[in-house]
Coordinates of C-alpha atoms in Angstrom, one line a residue:
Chain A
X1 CA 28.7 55.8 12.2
X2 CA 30.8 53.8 14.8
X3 CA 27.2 52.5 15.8
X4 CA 26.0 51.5 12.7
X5 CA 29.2 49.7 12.3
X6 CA 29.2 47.5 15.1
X7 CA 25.2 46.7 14.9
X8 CA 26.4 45.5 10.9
X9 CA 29.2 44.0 11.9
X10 CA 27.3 42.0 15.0
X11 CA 24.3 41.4 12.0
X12 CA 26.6 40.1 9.6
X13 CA 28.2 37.6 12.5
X14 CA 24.5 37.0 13.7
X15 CA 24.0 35.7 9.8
X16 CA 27.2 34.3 9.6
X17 CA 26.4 31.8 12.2
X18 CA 23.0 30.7 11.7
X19 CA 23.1 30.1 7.8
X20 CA 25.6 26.7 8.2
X21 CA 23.0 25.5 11.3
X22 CA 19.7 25.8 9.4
X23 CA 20.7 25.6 5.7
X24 CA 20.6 22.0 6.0
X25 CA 17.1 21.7 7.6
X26 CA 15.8 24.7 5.6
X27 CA 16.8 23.2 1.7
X28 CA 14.4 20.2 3.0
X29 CA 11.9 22.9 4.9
X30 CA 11.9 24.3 1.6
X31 CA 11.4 21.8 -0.8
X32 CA 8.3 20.6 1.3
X33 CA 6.4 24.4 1.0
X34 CA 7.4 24.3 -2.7
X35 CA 5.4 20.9 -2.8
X36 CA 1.8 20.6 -3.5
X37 CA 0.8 18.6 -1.1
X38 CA -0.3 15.3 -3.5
X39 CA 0.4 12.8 -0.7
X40 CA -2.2 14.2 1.2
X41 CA -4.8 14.5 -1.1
X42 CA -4.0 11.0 -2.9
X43 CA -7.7 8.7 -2.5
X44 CA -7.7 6.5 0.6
X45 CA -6.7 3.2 -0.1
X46 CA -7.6 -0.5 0.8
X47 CA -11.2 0.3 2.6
X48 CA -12.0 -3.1 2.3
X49 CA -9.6 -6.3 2.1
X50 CA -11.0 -7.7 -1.5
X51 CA -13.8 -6.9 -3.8
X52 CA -16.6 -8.7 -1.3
X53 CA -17.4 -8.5 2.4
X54 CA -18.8 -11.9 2.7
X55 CA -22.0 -12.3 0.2
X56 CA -22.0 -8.8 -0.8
X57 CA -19.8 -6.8 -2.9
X58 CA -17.5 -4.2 -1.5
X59 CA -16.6 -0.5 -2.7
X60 CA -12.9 -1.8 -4.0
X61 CA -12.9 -3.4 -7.6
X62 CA -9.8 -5.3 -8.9
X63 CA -6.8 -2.7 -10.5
X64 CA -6.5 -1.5 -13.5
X65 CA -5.2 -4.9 -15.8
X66 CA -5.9 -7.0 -12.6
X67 CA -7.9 -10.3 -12.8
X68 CA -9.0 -12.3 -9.8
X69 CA -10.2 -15.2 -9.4
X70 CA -12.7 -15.5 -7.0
X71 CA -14.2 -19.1 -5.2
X72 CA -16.6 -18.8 -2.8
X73 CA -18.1 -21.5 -1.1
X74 CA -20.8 -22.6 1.8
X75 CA -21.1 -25.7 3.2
X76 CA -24.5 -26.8 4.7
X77 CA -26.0 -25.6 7.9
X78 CA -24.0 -26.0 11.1
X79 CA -27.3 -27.2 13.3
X80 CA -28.0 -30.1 10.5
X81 CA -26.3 -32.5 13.1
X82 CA -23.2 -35.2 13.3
X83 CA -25.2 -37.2 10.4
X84 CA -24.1 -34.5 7.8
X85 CA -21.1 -34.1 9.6
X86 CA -22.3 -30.3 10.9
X87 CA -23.0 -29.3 7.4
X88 CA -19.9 -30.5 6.0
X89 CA -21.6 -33.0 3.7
X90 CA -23.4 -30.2 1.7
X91 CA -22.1 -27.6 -0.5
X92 CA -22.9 -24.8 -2.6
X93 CA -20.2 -23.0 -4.2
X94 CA -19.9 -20.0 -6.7
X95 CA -17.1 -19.5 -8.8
X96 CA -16.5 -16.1 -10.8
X97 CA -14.0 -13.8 -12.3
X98 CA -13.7 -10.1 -11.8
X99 CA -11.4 -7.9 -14.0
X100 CA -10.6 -4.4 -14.0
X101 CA -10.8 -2.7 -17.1
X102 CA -9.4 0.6 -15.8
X103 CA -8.7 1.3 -12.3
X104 CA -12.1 2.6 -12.0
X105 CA -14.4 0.4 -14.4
X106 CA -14.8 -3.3 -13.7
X107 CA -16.3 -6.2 -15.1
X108 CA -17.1 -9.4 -13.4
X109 CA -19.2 -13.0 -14.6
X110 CA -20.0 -15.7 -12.2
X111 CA -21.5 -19.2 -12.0
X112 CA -23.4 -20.3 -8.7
X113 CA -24.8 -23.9 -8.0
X114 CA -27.6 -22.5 -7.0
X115 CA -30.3 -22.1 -9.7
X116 CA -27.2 -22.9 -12.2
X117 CA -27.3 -19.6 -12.3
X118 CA -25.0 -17.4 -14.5
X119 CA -24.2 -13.9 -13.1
X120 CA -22.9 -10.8 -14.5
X121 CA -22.0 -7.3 -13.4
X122 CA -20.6 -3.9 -14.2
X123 CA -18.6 -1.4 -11.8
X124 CA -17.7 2.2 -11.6
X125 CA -15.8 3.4 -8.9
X126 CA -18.0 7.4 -8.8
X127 CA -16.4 8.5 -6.3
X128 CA -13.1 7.9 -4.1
X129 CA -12.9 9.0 -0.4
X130 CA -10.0 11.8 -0.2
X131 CA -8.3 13.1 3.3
X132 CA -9.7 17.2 3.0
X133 CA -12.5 16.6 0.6
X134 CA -14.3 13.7 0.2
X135 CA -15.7 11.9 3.4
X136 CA -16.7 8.9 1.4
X137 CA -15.9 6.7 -1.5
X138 CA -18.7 5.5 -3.8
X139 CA -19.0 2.5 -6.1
X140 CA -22.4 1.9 -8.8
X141 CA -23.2 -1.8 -9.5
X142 CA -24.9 -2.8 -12.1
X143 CA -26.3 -6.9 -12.6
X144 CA -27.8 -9.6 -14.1
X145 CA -28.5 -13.4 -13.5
X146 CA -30.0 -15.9 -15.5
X147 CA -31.8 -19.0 -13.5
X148 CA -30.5 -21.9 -16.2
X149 CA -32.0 -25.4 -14.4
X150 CA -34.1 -27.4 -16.2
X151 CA -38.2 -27.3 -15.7
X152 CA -40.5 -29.8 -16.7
X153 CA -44.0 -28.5 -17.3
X154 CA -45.5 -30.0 -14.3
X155 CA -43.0 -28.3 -11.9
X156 CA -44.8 -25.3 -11.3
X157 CA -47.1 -24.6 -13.7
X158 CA -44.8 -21.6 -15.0
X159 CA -43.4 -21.7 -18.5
X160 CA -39.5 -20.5 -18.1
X161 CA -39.0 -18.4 -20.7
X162 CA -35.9 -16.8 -21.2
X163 CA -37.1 -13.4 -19.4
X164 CA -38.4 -15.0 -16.4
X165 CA -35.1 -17.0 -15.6
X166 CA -33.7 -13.2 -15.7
X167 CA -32.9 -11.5 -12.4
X168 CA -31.0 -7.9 -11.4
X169 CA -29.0 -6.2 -9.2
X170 CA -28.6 -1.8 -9.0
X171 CA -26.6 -1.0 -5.9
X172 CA -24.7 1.9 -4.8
X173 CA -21.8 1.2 -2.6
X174 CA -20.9 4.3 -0.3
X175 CA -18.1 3.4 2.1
X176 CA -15.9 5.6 4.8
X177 CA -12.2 4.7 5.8
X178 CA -12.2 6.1 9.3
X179 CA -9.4 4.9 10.5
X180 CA -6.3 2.6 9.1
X181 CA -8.5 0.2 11.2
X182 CA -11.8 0.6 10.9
X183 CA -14.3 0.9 7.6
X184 CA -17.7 1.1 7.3
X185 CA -20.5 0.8 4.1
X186 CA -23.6 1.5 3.8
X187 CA -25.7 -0.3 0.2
X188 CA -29.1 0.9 -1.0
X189 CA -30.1 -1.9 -3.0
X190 CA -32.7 -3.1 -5.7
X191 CA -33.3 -6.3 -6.7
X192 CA -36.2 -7.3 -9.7
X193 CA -37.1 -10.9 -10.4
X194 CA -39.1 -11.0 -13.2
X195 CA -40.9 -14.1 -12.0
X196 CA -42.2 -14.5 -8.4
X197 CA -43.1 -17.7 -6.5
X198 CA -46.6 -15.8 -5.0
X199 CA -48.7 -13.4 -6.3
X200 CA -48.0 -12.0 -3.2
X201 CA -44.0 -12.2 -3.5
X202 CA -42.9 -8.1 -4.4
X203 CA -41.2 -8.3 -7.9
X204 CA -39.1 -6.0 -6.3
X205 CA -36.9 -5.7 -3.1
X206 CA -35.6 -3.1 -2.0
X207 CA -32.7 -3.6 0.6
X208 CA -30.2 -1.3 2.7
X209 CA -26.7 -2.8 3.5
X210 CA -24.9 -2.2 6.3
X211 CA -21.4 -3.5 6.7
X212 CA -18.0 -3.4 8.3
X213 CA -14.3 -4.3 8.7
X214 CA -12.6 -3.8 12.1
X215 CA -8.8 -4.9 11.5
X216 CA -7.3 -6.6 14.5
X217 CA -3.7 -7.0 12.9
X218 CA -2.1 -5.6 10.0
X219 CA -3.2 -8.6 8.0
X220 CA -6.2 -9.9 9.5
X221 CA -9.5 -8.2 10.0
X222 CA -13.2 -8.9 11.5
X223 CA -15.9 -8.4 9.3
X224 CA -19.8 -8.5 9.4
X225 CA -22.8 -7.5 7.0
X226 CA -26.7 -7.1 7.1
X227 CA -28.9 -6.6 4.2
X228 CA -32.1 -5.2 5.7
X229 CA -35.3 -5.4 3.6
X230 CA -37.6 -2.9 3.5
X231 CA -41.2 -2.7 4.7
X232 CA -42.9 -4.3 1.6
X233 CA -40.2 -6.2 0.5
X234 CA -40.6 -8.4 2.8
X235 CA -42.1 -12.3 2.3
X236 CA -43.3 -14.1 5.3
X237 CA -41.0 -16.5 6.6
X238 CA -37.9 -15.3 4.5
X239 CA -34.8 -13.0 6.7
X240 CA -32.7 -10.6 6.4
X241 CA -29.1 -11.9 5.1
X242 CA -26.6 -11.9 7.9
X243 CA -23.1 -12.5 8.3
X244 CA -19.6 -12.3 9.9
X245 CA -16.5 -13.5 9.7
X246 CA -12.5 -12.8 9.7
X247 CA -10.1 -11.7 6.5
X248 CA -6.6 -13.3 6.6
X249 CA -4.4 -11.2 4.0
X250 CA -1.1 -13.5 2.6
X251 CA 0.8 -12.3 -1.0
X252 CA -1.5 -12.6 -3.5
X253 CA -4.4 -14.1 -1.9
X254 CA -7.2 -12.8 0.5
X255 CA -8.6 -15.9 2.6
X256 CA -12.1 -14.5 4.0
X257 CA -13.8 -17.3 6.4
X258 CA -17.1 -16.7 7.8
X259 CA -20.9 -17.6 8.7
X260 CA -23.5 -16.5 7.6
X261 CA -27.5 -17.6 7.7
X262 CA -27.5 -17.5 3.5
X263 CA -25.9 -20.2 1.3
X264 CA -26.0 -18.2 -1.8
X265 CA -23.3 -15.7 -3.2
X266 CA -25.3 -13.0 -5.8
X267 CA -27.3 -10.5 -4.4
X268 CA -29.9 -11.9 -6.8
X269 CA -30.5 -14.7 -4.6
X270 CA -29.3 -13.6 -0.9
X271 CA -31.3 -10.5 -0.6
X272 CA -34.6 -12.1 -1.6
X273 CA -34.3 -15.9 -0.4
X274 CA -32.4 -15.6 2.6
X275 CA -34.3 -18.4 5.1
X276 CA -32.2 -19.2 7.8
X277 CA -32.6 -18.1 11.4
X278 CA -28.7 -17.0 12.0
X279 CA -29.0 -16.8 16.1
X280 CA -31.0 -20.0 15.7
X281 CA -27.7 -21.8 14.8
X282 CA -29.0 -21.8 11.0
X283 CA -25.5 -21.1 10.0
X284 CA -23.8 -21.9 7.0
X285 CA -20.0 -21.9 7.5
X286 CA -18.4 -20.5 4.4
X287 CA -15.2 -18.9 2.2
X288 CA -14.0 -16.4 -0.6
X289 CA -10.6 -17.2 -1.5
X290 CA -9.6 -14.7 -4.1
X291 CA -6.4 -14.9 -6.3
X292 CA -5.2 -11.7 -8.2
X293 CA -3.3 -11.9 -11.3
X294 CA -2.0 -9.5 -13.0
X295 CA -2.7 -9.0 -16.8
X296 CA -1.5 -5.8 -17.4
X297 CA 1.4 -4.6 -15.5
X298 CA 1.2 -1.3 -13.8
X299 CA 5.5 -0.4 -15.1
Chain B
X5 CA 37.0 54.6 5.1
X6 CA 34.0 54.0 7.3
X7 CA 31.5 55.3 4.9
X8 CA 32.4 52.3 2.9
X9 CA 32.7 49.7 5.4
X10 CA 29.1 50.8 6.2
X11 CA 28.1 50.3 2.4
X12 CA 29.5 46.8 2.2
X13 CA 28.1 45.8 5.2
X14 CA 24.7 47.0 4.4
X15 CA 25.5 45.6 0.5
X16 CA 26.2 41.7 2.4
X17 CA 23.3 42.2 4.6
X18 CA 20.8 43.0 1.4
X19 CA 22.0 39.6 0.3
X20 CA 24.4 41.2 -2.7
X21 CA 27.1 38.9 -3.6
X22 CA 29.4 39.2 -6.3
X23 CA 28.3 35.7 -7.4
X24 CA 24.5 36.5 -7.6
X25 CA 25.1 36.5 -11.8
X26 CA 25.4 32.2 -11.3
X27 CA 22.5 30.4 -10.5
X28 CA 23.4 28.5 -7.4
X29 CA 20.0 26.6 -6.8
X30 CA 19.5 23.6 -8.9
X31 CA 15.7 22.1 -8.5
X32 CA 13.9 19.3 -9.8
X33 CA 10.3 18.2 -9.6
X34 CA 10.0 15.0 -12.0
X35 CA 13.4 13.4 -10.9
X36 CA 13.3 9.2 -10.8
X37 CA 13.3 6.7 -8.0
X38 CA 13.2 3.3 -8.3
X39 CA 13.6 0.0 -6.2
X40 CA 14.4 -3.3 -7.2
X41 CA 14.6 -6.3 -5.1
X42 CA 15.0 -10.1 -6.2
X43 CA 13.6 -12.9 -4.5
X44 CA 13.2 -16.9 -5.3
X45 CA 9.3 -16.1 -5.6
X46 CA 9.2 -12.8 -7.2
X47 CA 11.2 -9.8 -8.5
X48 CA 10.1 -6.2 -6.8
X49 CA 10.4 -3.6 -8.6
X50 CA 8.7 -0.2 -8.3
X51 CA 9.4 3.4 -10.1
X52 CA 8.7 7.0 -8.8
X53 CA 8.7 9.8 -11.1
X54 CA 7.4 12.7 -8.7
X55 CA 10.9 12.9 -6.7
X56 CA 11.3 16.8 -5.8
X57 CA 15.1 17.6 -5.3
X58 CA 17.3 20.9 -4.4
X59 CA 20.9 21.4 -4.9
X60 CA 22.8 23.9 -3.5
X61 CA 25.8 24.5 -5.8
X62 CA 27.5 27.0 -3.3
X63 CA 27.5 24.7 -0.1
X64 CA 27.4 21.8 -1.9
X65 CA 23.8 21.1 0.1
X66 CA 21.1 18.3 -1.2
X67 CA 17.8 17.7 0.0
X68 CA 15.1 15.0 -1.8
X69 CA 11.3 14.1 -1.2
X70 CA 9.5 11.8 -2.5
X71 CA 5.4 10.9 -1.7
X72 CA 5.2 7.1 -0.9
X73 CA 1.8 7.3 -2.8
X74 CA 3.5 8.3 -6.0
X75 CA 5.7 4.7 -6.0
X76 CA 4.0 2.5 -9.1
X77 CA 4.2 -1.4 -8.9
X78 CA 3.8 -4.0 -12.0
X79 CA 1.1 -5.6 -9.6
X80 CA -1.6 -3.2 -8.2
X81 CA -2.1 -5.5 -5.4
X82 CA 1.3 -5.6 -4.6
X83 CA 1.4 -1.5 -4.2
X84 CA -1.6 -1.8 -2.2
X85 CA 0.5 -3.5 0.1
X86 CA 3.4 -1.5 0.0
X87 CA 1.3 1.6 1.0
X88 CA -0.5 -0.4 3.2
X89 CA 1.3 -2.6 5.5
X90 CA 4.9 -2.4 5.0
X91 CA 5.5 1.9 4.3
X92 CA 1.9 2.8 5.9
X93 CA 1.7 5.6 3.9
X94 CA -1.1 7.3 5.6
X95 CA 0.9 7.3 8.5
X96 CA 4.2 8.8 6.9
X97 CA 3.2 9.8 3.5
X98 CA 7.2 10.5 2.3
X99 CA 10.4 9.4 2.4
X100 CA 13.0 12.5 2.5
X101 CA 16.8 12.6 2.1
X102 CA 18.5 16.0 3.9
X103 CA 22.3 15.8 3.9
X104 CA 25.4 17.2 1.7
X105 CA 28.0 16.4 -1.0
X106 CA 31.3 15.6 1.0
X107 CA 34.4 17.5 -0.1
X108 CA 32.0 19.6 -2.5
X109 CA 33.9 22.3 -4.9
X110 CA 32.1 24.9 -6.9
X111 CA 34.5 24.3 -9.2
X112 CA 33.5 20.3 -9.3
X113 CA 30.7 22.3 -11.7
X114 CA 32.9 23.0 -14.5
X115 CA 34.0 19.7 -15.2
X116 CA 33.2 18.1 -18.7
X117 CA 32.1 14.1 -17.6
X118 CA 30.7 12.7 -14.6
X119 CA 32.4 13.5 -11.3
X120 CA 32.4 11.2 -8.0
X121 CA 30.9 12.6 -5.7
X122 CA 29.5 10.9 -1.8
X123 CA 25.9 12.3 -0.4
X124 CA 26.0 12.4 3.4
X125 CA 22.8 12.8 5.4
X126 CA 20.0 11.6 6.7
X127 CA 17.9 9.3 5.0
X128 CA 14.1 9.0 6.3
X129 CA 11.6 6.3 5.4
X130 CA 8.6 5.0 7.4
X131 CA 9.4 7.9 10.0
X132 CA 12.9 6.0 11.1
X133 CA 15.6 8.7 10.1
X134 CA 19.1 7.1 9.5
X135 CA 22.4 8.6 8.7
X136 CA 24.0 7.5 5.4
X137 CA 27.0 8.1 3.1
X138 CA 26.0 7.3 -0.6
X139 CA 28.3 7.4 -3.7
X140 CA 27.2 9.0 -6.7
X141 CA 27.8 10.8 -9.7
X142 CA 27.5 14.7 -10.9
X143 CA 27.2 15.3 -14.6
X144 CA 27.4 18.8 -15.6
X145 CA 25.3 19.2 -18.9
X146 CA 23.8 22.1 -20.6
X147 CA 21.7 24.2 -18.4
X148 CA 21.6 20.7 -16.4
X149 CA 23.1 19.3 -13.6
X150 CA 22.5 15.0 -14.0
X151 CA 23.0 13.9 -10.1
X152 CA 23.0 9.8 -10.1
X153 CA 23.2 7.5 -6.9
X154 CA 22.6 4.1 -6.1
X155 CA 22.2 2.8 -2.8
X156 CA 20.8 -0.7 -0.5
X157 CA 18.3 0.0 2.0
X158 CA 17.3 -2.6 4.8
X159 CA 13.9 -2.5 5.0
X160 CA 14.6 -4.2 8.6
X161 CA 16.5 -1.3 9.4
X162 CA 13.8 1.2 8.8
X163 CA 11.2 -0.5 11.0
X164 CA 9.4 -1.9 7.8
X165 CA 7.9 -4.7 9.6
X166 CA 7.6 -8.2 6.9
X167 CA 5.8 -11.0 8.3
X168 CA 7.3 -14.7 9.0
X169 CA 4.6 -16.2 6.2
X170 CA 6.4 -14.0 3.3
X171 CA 10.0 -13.1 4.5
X172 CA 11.5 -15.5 2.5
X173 CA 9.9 -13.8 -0.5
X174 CA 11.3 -10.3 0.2
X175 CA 14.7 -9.8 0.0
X176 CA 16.6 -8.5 3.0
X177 CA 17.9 -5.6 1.1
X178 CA 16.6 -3.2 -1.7
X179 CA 18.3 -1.8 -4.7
X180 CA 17.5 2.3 -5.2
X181 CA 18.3 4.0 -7.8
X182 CA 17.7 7.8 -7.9
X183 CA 18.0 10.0 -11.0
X184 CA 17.6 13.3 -10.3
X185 CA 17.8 16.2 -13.6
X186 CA 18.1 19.3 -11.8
X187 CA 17.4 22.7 -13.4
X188 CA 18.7 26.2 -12.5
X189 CA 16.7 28.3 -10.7
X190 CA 16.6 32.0 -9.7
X191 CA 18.8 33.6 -7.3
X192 CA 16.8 35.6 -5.7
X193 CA 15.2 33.2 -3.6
X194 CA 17.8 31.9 -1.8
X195 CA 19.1 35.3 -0.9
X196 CA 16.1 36.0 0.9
X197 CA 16.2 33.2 3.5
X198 CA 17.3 33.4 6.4

């Protein structure tokens, strides 16, 4: 009995002293294995910078209630020579706005120089990478764009009626976060034109995106993309769309500069007409500038 | 004489206590955090609702979590940020509070109003843990215990990096406020730990 005693008694001091020394860590230790663990299973965030790479659209769309306002821009090409001041003298610019309905469903309108051409789309965000359970993060686009210039008869011989000005867009946007750093995206994409320049000239092309962002500071990033055409989508003497550049992130903007061998801004037109020879020194320098504002506010 | 020093020893080591009857664990899931900041530019503001809390009435012991994630902005873009490149929430997904009430009495409990009280602990955001003393307020209520503290955080002082090009439109301190409406809970479970 004596023994049991003293093994208590040295049991009881044994509990005594280690309750006050790990009570405080063990109420937090606690707390944590009560937690589901939501941070952790919370959808990546900010794969890419804004809502575009450089020509092409990115998996991100704008937030739920946000609006941004988006002006992009190429100058002409940087081999034209001092006469056009390296392009400078030239311009073809796209303005558009993008909003987000809810934070998965987007809408967006545009208006290039180009053709005149009036663009719509529609987004859903599918799928959202998660740490644990979902390597990747999908996006479905949906467009269209209407060619609005003015044809005489005698231009080509082609009467523009309303469905031939008409071109679309399907793409599927599938895009990994593999680092804080580095994000990568891959877009099958289909473009129809209901009118063609050739006989020839496929009605439709299909592409395969390929793009990135490497960040080299918190705020500022590199970026590139290639829009690959398929074996028979492809028209003699026409390229694949290249580009790269740099995102510089301040408050509410996104600055994007870049060059690429396209001066159009809707995948309508870049995919298809893309003409320049990019290591050629066909370049056109170019920006996005986007501007979020916010409609609805999140609290 | 020794048989019952035996059973009383054994009783304290099964975790019996006279006291068992009172809950001594207060818990909350659903408690609020907010942050407010003003600047010439902008106002910040941004409001938790997912802030897990324990209280332990006996010792007078706190602890809080809350997920960075769960913080909601009036500007998306803005908590995009915030998770981003100022908290880096993938990095250190929560911000955790692990201290005591100084001077705590059980007996604080059975008051009718508010009572001061002061939190002292650590305080860890953005994986930089710093000791603070906050003061507060305990409201007893029914089958509720209201805890209420406000408190300025440095965001400086936590390693939360802001760059030249926006400094002047962040505010060198932030405003939190933390409501946290803890509930009873059972016993039982705290007897059992160690």
């Amino acid at each position: 009995m004596r023994l049991l005693s003293t093994v208590g008694l040295g049991l009881l001091l044994a509990l005594l002293l280690r309750v006050p020394a790990r009570a405080q860590d063990s109420l937090l230790a606690e707390l944590s294995r009560q937690l589901p663990d939501s941070a952790s299973r919370a959808p990546v965030l900010a794969t890419f910078k804004g809502t575009r790479i450089i020509n092409g659209h990115s998996v991100e769309t704008p937030g739920n209630g946000t609006l941004v306002f988006l002006i992009s821009h190429r100058f002409g090409r940087l081999n034209s020579g001092a006469y056009n001041l390296f392009g400078l003298d030239q311009a073809t610019i796209r303005l558009g706005l993008e909003y987000g309905l809810t934070e998965r469903l987007a809408v967006g309108v545009g208006r290039s120089s180009v053709e005149k051409a009036y663009d719509g789309f529609v987004q859903y965000r599918a799928l959202r990478q998660r740490p644990g359970s979902l390597p990747v993060s999908v996006t479905l686009l949906a467009g269209a764009a209407i060619n609005t210039l003015r044809y005489s008869p005698t231009d080509d011989g082609f009467e523009h009626t309303f469905p031939r000005r008409l071109t679309y867009t399907w793409q599927a946007l599938v895009a990994r976060k593999f680092s804080p750093s580095l994000s990568v995206q891959l877009a099958p994409t289909v473009v129809h034109r209901n009118l063609v320049q050739e006989n020839t000239d496929p009605q439709d092309v299909y592409a395969l995106g390929f793009a990135g962002r490497q960040k080299f500071t918190k705020r500022m990033a590199f970026t590139w993309e290639y829009f690959y055409r398929l074996p028979g989508s492809r028209t003699a003497g026409l390229r694949d769309a290249l580009g790269a550049g740099i995102d510089i992130e301040t408050g509410g903007h996104v600055f994007q500069l870049h060059v690429t061998n396209a001066n159009t801004m809707i995948a309508q037109q870049f995919i298809p007409t893309t003409s320049g020879r990019f290591f050629k020194g066909d370049l056109y320098f170019g920006f996005n500038v986007a501007r979020n504002f916010t409609l609805k506010p999140g609290i | 004489m020794r048989y019952f020093t035996g059973f009383l020893l054994l009783a304290l080591l099964l975790g019996y206590r006279p006291g068992t009857a009172q809950p001594t664990r207060y818990q909350t899931r659903a408690g609020t955090v907010s942050f407010f900041s003003a600047s010439p530019l902008e106002d910040i503001e941004a409001r938790s609702q997912q802030l897990a809390a324990v209280l332990d009435t006996r010792t007078g012991q706190l602890a809080f979590s809350v997920p960075i994630r769960s913080f909601q902005f009036k500007r998306s873009l803005m908590q995009e940020h915030f998770n981003e490149n100022y908290l880096e929430s993938e990095k250190y997904p929560k911000a955790t509070f692990s201290g005591r009430l100084v001077d705590w009495k059980p007996e604080m409990l059975a008051a009718a109003g508010a009572v001061p009280v002061v939190a002292e602990g650590d305080l860890t955001i953005h994986g930089v843990t710093r000791h603070l003393k906050v003061p507060g307020t305990l409201t007893p209520l029914t089958g509720q215990l209201l805890l209420n503290a406000s408190f300025s955080v440095a965001p400086a002082e936590y390693n939360i990096d802001i760059p030249a090009l926006v400094r002047d439109h962040i505010a060198k301190s932030v405003l939190v406020t933390v409501r946290l409406p803890c509930a009873p809970v059972a016993v039982a479970t705290s007897a059992s730990q160690p």
